[in-house]
JSON list of C-alpha atoms and ligand atoms in Angstrom, two decimals:
[
{"chain": "A", "resi": 1206, "resn": "MET", "atom": "CA", "xyz": [-8.17, 12.64, 3.45]},
{"chain": "A", "resi": 1207, "resn": "TYR", "atom": "CA", "xyz": [-10.75, 9.88, 2.85]},
{"chain": "A", "resi": 1208, "resn": "GLN", "atom": "CA", "xyz": [-14.36, 8.86, 3.17]},
{"chain": "A", "resi": 1209, "resn": "TYR", "atom": "CA", "xyz": [-15.43, 5.34, 3.98]},
{"chain": "A", "resi": 1210, "resn": "LYS", "atom": "CA", "xyz": [-18.33, 3.01, 4.60]},
{"chain": "A", "resi": 1211, "resn": "GLU", "atom": "CA", "xyz": [-18.19, -0.13, 6.71]},
{"chain": "A", "resi": 1212, "resn": "VAL", "atom": "CA", "xyz": [-20.12, -2.51, 4.47]},
{"chain": "A", "resi": 1213, "resn": "SER", "atom": "CA", "xyz": [-19.97, -5.46, 6.87]},
{"chain": "A", "resi": 1214, "resn": "PRO", "atom": "CA", "xyz": [-18.13, -5.87, 10.19]},
{"chain": "A", "resi": 1215, "resn": "GLY", "atom": "CA", "xyz": [-14.43, -5.21, 9.55]},
{"chain": "A", "resi": 1216, "resn": "ARG", "atom": "CA", "xyz": [-14.87, -4.63, 5.80]},
{"chain": "A", "resi": 1217, "resn": "PHE", "atom": "CA", "xyz": [-14.56, -1.11, 4.49]},
{"chain": "A", "resi": 1218, "resn": "VAL", "atom": "CA", "xyz": [-14.94, 0.63, 1.18]},
{"chain": "A", "resi": 1219, "resn": "LEU", "atom": "CA", "xyz": [-12.80, 3.77, 0.97]},
{"chain": "A", "resi": 1220, "resn": "SER", "atom": "CA", "xyz": [-12.76, 6.71, -1.36]},
{"chain": "A", "resi": 1221, "resn": "LEU", "atom": "CA", "xyz": [-9.53, 8.67, -0.95]},
{"chain": "A", "resi": 1222, "resn": "ASP", "atom": "CA", "xyz": [-9.63, 12.41, -1.56]},
{"chain": "A", "resi": 1223, "resn": "ASN", "atom": "CA", "xyz": [-8.08, 13.80, -4.70]},
{"chain": "A", "resi": 1224, "resn": "HIS", "atom": "CA", "xyz": [-4.39, 14.81, -4.46]},
{"chain": "A", "resi": 1225, "resn": "VAL", "atom": "CA", "xyz": [-3.66, 12.82, -1.28]},
{"chain": "A", "resi": 1226, "resn": "GLU", "atom": "CA", "xyz": [-0.84, 10.30, -1.09]},
{"chain": "A", "resi": 1227, "resn": "VAL", "atom": "CA", "xyz": [-2.20, 6.74, -1.07]},
{"chain": "A", "resi": 1228, "resn": "SER", "atom": "CA", "xyz": [0.01, 5.04, 1.53]},
{"chain": "A", "resi": 1229, "resn": "GLU", "atom": "CA", "xyz": [-0.26, 8.00, 3.91]},
{"chain": "A", "resi": 1230, "resn": "ALA", "atom": "CA", "xyz": [-4.06, 8.06, 3.69]},
{"chain": "A", "resi": 1231, "resn": "LEU", "atom": "CA", "xyz": [-4.33, 4.29, 4.07]},
{"chain": "A", "resi": 1232, "resn": "ALA", "atom": "CA", "xyz": [-2.02, 4.28, 7.11]},
{"chain": "A", "resi": 1233, "resn": "ALA", "atom": "CA", "xyz": [-4.13, 7.06, 8.67]},
{"chain": "A", "resi": 1234, "resn": "PHE", "atom": "CA", "xyz": [-7.26, 5.00, 8.11]},
{"chain": "A", "resi": 1235, "resn": "CYS", "atom": "CA", "xyz": [-5.63, 1.91, 9.71]},
{"chain": "A", "resi": 1236, "resn": "ARG", "atom": "CA", "xyz": [-4.69, 4.00, 12.73]},
{"chain": "A", "resi": 1237, "resn": "GLU", "atom": "CA", "xyz": [-8.19, 5.45, 12.99]},
{"chain": "A", "resi": 1238, "resn": "LYS", "atom": "CA", "xyz": [-9.77, 1.96, 12.89]},
{"chain": "A", "resi": 1239, "resn": "ASP", "atom": "CA", "xyz": [-6.92, 0.33, 14.83]},
{"chain": "A", "resi": 1240, "resn": "ILE", "atom": "CA", "xyz": [-6.44, -2.26, 12.08]},
{"chain": "A", "resi": 1241, "resn": "ARG", "atom": "CA", "xyz": [-3.45, -4.40, 13.05]},
{"chain": "A", "resi": 1242, "resn": "ALA", "atom": "CA", "xyz": [-3.76, -7.05, 10.35]},
{"chain": "A", "resi": 1243, "resn": "GLY", "atom": "CA", "xyz": [-5.68, -7.16, 7.11]},
{"chain": "A", "resi": 1244, "resn": "VAL", "atom": "CA", "xyz": [-5.67, -6.92, 3.36]},
{"chain": "A", "resi": 1245, "resn": "VAL", "atom": "CA", "xyz": [-6.27, -4.12, 0.90]},
{"chain": "A", "resi": 1246, "resn": "GLY", "atom": "CA", "xyz": [-7.09, -3.91, -2.78]},
{"chain": "A", "resi": 1247, "resn": "GLY", "atom": "CA", "xyz": [-8.06, -1.15, -5.13]},
{"chain": "A", "resi": 1248, "resn": "LEU", "atom": "CA", "xyz": [-7.74, 1.00, -8.20]},
{"chain": "A", "resi": 1249, "resn": "GLY", "atom": "CA", "xyz": [-7.45, 4.65, -9.06]},
{"chain": "A", "resi": 1250, "resn": "ALA", "atom": "CA", "xyz": [-5.74, 7.39, -11.02]},
{"chain": "A", "resi": 1251, "resn": "ILE", "atom": "CA", "xyz": [-2.41, 8.94, -10.05]},
{"chain": "A", "resi": 1252, "resn": "CYS", "atom": "CA", "xyz": [0.01, 11.52, -11.38]},
{"chain": "A", "resi": 1253, "resn": "GLU", "atom": "CA", "xyz": [3.13, 10.36, -9.60]},
{"chain": "A", "resi": 1254, "resn": "ALA", "atom": "CA", "xyz": [4.35, 7.10, -8.10]},
{"chain": "A", "resi": 1255, "resn": "THR", "atom": "CA", "xyz": [7.56, 5.86, -6.54]},
{"chain": "A", "resi": 1256, "resn": "PHE", "atom": "CA", "xyz": [8.28, 2.17, -6.85]},
{"chain": "A", "resi": 1257, "resn": "ARG", "atom": "CA", "xyz": [10.92, 0.19, -5.02]},
{"chain": "A", "resi": 1258, "resn": "PHE", "atom": "CA", "xyz": [12.93, -2.74, -6.29]},
{"chain": "A", "resi": 1259, "resn": "LEU", "atom": "CA", "xyz": [15.03, -4.86, -3.96]},
{"chain": "A", "resi": 1260, "resn": "ASP", "atom": "CA", "xyz": [18.06, -6.32, -5.70]},
{"chain": "A", "resi": 1261, "resn": "PRO", "atom": "CA", "xyz": [18.45, -9.75, -4.10]},
{"chain": "A", "resi": 1262, "resn": "ALA", "atom": "CA", "xyz": [22.14, -9.88, -4.98]},
{"chain": "A", "resi": 1263, "resn": "THR", "atom": "CA", "xyz": [23.08, -6.68, -3.14]},
{"chain": "A", "resi": 1264, "resn": "LYS", "atom": "CA", "xyz": [20.04, -6.46, -0.81]},
{"chain": "A", "resi": 1265, "resn": "LYS", "atom": "CA", "xyz": [19.93, -2.80, -1.77]},
{"chain": "A", "resi": 1266, "resn": "TYR", "atom": "CA", "xyz": [16.78, -0.90, -2.62]},
{"chain": "A", "resi": 1267, "resn": "VAL", "atom": "CA", "xyz": [16.47, 0.88, -5.93]},
{"chain": "A", "resi": 1268, "resn": "ASP", "atom": "CA", "xyz": [13.69, 3.49, -5.90]},
{"chain": "A", "resi": 1269, "resn": "LYS", "atom": "CA", "xyz": [12.32, 5.17, -8.99]},
{"chain": "A", "resi": 1270, "resn": "THR", "atom": "CA", "xyz": [9.71, 7.91, -9.36]},
{"chain": "A", "resi": 1271, "resn": "PHE", "atom": "CA", "xyz": [7.43, 8.20, -12.36]},
{"chain": "A", "resi": 1272, "resn": "GLY", "atom": "CA", "xyz": [5.85, 11.64, -12.71]},
{"chain": "A", "resi": 1273, "resn": "GLU", "atom": "CA", "xyz": [3.07, 11.10, -15.19]},
{"chain": "A", "resi": 1274, "resn": "GLN", "atom": "CA", "xyz": [-0.64, 10.40, -15.27]},
{"chain": "A", "resi": 1275, "resn": "MET", "atom": "CA", "xyz": [-1.37, 6.70, -14.78]},
{"chain": "A", "resi": 1276, "resn": "GLU", "atom": "CA", "xyz": [-4.26, 4.42, -13.94]},
{"chain": "A", "resi": 1277, "resn": "ILE", "atom": "CA", "xyz": [-3.78, 2.09, -10.99]},
{"chain": "A", "resi": 1278, "resn": "THR", "atom": "CA", "xyz": [-4.96, -1.05, -12.74]},
{"chain": "A", "resi": 1279, "resn": "ASN", "atom": "CA", "xyz": [-4.36, -2.98, -9.55]},
{"chain": "A", "resi": 1280, "resn": "LEU", "atom": "CA", "xyz": [-3.28, -2.22, -6.04]},
{"chain": "A", "resi": 1281, "resn": "THR", "atom": "CA", "xyz": [-2.89, -5.17, -3.72]},
{"chain": "A", "resi": 1282, "resn": "GLY", "atom": "CA", "xyz": [-1.40, -5.32, -0.30]},
{"chain": "A", "resi": 1283, "resn": "ASN", "atom": "CA", "xyz": [-1.50, -6.27, 3.32]},
{"chain": "A", "resi": 1284, "resn": "ILE", "atom": "CA", "xyz": [-1.60, -4.53, 6.65]},
{"chain": "A", "resi": 1285, "resn": "SER", "atom": "CA", "xyz": [0.49, -5.52, 9.64]},
{"chain": "A", "resi": 1286, "resn": "ARG", "atom": "CA", "xyz": [2.48, -3.90, 12.43]},
{"chain": "A", "resi": 1287, "resn": "LYS", "atom": "CA", "xyz": [6.15, -3.21, 12.94]},
{"chain": "A", "resi": 1288, "resn": "ASP", "atom": "CA", "xyz": [7.68, -1.50, 15.97]},
{"chain": "A", "resi": 1289, "resn": "GLY", "atom": "CA", "xyz": [4.23, -0.51, 17.19]},
{"chain": "A", "resi": 1290, "resn": "GLN", "atom": "CA", "xyz": [3.33, 1.23, 13.92]},
{"chain": "A", "resi": 1291, "resn": "VAL", "atom": "CA", "xyz": [1.07, 0.43, 10.99]},
{"chain": "A", "resi": 1292, "resn": "TYR", "atom": "CA", "xyz": [3.12, -1.40, 8.37]},
{"chain": "A", "resi": 1293, "resn": "LEU", "atom": "CA", "xyz": [1.75, -1.46, 4.84]},
{"chain": "A", "resi": 1294, "resn": "HIS", "atom": "CA", "xyz": [3.06, -3.76, 2.16]},
{"chain": "A", "resi": 1295, "resn": "LEU", "atom": "CA", "xyz": [1.65, -2.52, -1.13]},
{"chain": "A", "resi": 1296, "resn": "HIS", "atom": "CA", "xyz": [2.24, -3.52, -4.72]},
{"chain": "A", "resi": 1297, "resn": "VAL", "atom": "CA", "xyz": [0.87, -1.66, -7.72]},
{"chain": "A", "resi": 1298, "resn": "THR", "atom": "CA", "xyz": [0.50, -2.13, -11.42]},
{"chain": "A", "resi": 1299, "resn": "ALA", "atom": "CA", "xyz": [-0.20, 1.13, -13.26]},
{"chain": "A", "resi": 1300, "resn": "SER", "atom": "CA", "xyz": [-0.99, 1.81, -16.90]},
{"chain": "A", "resi": 1301, "resn": "ARG", "atom": "CA", "xyz": [0.42, 4.71, -18.86]},
{"chain": "A", "resi": 1302, "resn": "ARG", "atom": "CA", "xyz": [-1.05, 6.91, -21.57]},
{"chain": "A", "resi": 1303, "resn": "ASP", "atom": "CA", "xyz": [0.18, 4.41, -24.18]},
{"chain": "A", "resi": 1304, "resn": "TYR", "atom": "CA", "xyz": [-1.60, 1.57, -22.31]},
{"chain": "A", "resi": 1305, "resn": "THR", "atom": "CA", "xyz": [1.59, -0.19, -21.29]},
{"chain": "A", "resi": 1306, "resn": "CYS", "atom": "CA", "xyz": [2.02, -1.01, -17.62]},
{"chain": "A", "resi": 1307, "resn": "ILE", "atom": "CA", "xyz": [4.70, -0.47, -15.05]},
{"chain": "A", "resi": 1308, "resn": "GLY", "atom": "CA", "xyz": [4.64, -1.57, -11.47]},
{"chain": "A", "resi": 1309, "resn": "GLY", "atom": "CA", "xyz": [6.35, -2.71, -8.37]},
{"chain": "A", "resi": 1310, "resn": "HIS", "atom": "CA", "xyz": [6.50, -2.40, -4.64]},
{"chain": "A", "resi": 1311, "resn": "LEU", "atom": "CA", "xyz": [4.75, 0.87, -3.90]},
{"chain": "A", "resi": 1312, "resn": "LEU", "atom": "CA", "xyz": [6.30, 3.54, -1.71]},
{"chain": "A", "resi": 1313, "resn": "THR", "atom": "CA", "xyz": [4.13, 6.51, -2.61]},
{"chain": "A", "resi": 1314, "resn": "ALA", "atom": "CA", "xyz": [1.44, 7.42, -5.11]},
{"chain": "A", "resi": 1315, "resn": "ARG", "atom": "CA", "xyz": [-0.24, 10.81, -5.54]},
{"chain": "A", "resi": 1316, "resn": "ILE", "atom": "CA", "xyz": [-3.89, 10.65, -6.53]},
{"chain": "A", "resi": 1317, "resn": "ASN", "atom": "CA", "xyz": [-5.01, 12.69, -9.51]},
{"chain": "A", "resi": 1318, "resn": "GLY", "atom": "CA", "xyz": [-8.63, 11.73, -10.01]},
{"chain": "A", "resi": 1319, "resn": "ALA", "atom": "CA", "xyz": [-9.90, 9.06, -7.68]},
{"chain": "A", "resi": 1320, "resn": "CYS", "atom": "CA", "xyz": [-8.74, 6.13, -5.62]},
{"chain": "A", "resi": 1321, "resn": "GLU", "atom": "CA", "xyz": [-11.15, 3.46, -4.45]},
{"chain": "A", "resi": 1322, "resn": "LEU", "atom": "CA", "xyz": [-9.96, 0.86, -1.98]},
{"chain": "A", "resi": 1323, "resn": "PHE", "atom": "CA", "xyz": [-11.38, -2.14, -0.22]},
{"chain": "A", "resi": 1324, "resn": "VAL", "atom": "CA", "xyz": [-9.94, -2.92, 3.22]},
{"chain": "A", "resi": 1325, "resn": "GLU", "atom": "CA", "xyz": [-10.61, -6.05, 5.18]},
{"chain": "A", "resi": 1326, "resn": "SER", "atom": "CA", "xyz": [-9.57, -6.08, 8.81]},
{"chain": "A", "resi": 1327, "resn": "PHE", "atom": "CA", "xyz": [-8.78, -9.43, 10.40]},
{"chain": "A", "resi": 1328, "resn": "HIS", "atom": "CA", "xyz": [-11.05, -8.73, 13.35]},
{"chain": "A", "resi": 1329, "resn": "GLY", "atom": "CA", "xyz": [-8.63, -7.49, 15.97]},
{"chain": "A", "resi": 1330, "resn": "ALA", "atom": "CA", "xyz": [-5.89, -9.96, 15.09]},
{"chain": "A", "resi": 1331, "resn": "GLU", "atom": "CA", "xyz": [-2.37, -8.59, 15.13]},
{"chain": "A", "resi": 1332, "resn": "ILE", "atom": "CA", "xyz": [0.47, -9.68, 12.84]},
{"chain": "A", "resi": 1333, "resn": "GLY", "atom": "CA", "xyz": [3.96, -8.30, 13.33]},
{"chain": "A", "resi": 1334, "resn": "ARG", "atom": "CA", "xyz": [7.09, -8.05, 11.21]},
{"chain": "A", "resi": 1335, "resn": "ARG", "atom": "CA", "xyz": [10.72, -9.00, 11.73]},
{"chain": "A", "resi": 1336, "resn": "PHE", "atom": "CA", "xyz": [13.75, -8.12, 9.67]},
{"chain": "A", "resi": 1337, "resn": "ASP", "atom": "CA", "xyz": [15.18, -11.17, 7.89]},
{"chain": "A", "resi": 1338, "resn": "GLU", "atom": "CA", "xyz": [18.95, -11.01, 7.34]},
{"chain": "A", "resi": 1339, "resn": "GLU", "atom": "CA", "xyz": [18.98, -13.54, 4.52]},
{"chain": "A", "resi": 1340, "resn": "THR", "atom": "CA", "xyz": [16.53, -11.74, 2.25]},
{"chain": "A", "resi": 1341, "resn": "GLY", "atom": "CA", "xyz": [16.86, -8.19, 3.52]},
{"chain": "A", "resi": 1342, "resn": "LEU", "atom": "CA", "xyz": [13.09, -8.10, 3.94]},
{"chain": "A", "resi": 1343, "resn": "ASN", "atom": "CA", "xyz": [10.72, -7.38, 6.79]},
{"chain": "A", "resi": 1344, "resn": "LEU", "atom": "CA", "xyz": [8.93, -10.73, 6.88]},
{"chain": "A", "resi": 1345, "resn": "TYR", "atom": "CA", "xyz": [5.80, -11.69, 8.74]},
{"chain": "A", "resi": 1346, "resn": "LYS", "atom": "CA", "xyz": [6.41, -12.73, 12.33]},
{"chain": "A", "resi": 1347, "resn": "PHE", "atom": "CA", "xyz": [3.88, -15.31, 13.50]},
{"chain": "B", "resi": 2308, "resn": "FE", "atom": "FE1", "xyz": [7.08, -5.68, -1.72]}
]
């Protein structure tokens, strides 16, 4: 699903295997390394992505899937825990064949080419999440 190198304590460079789903592979890596808080960044090439938009007026999610070849021009996110599980918060900007970009809160992305990530673990620290009624979001719980 992935290969990685720990370049300094708690800092990893990952190469995800072709055709895997990005959030699934990243969550598996966090479980393997028991990363409970951290940050992630990266780039890659994908053939399908599902983005999520939260309408603040209705607090309802609107999900949309784009089934086309795109470059991840930026993936940024954080790693925390919710209900005892790895909780990823990922945002992506992706460029299309015509060089325009789309993006949003990332649910899933299927690699078609390569995906190179950098993960920094906050050295055994744990950060949880709580559901916030006002925003409809799972906010950090400190
Ligand atoms: Fe988000």
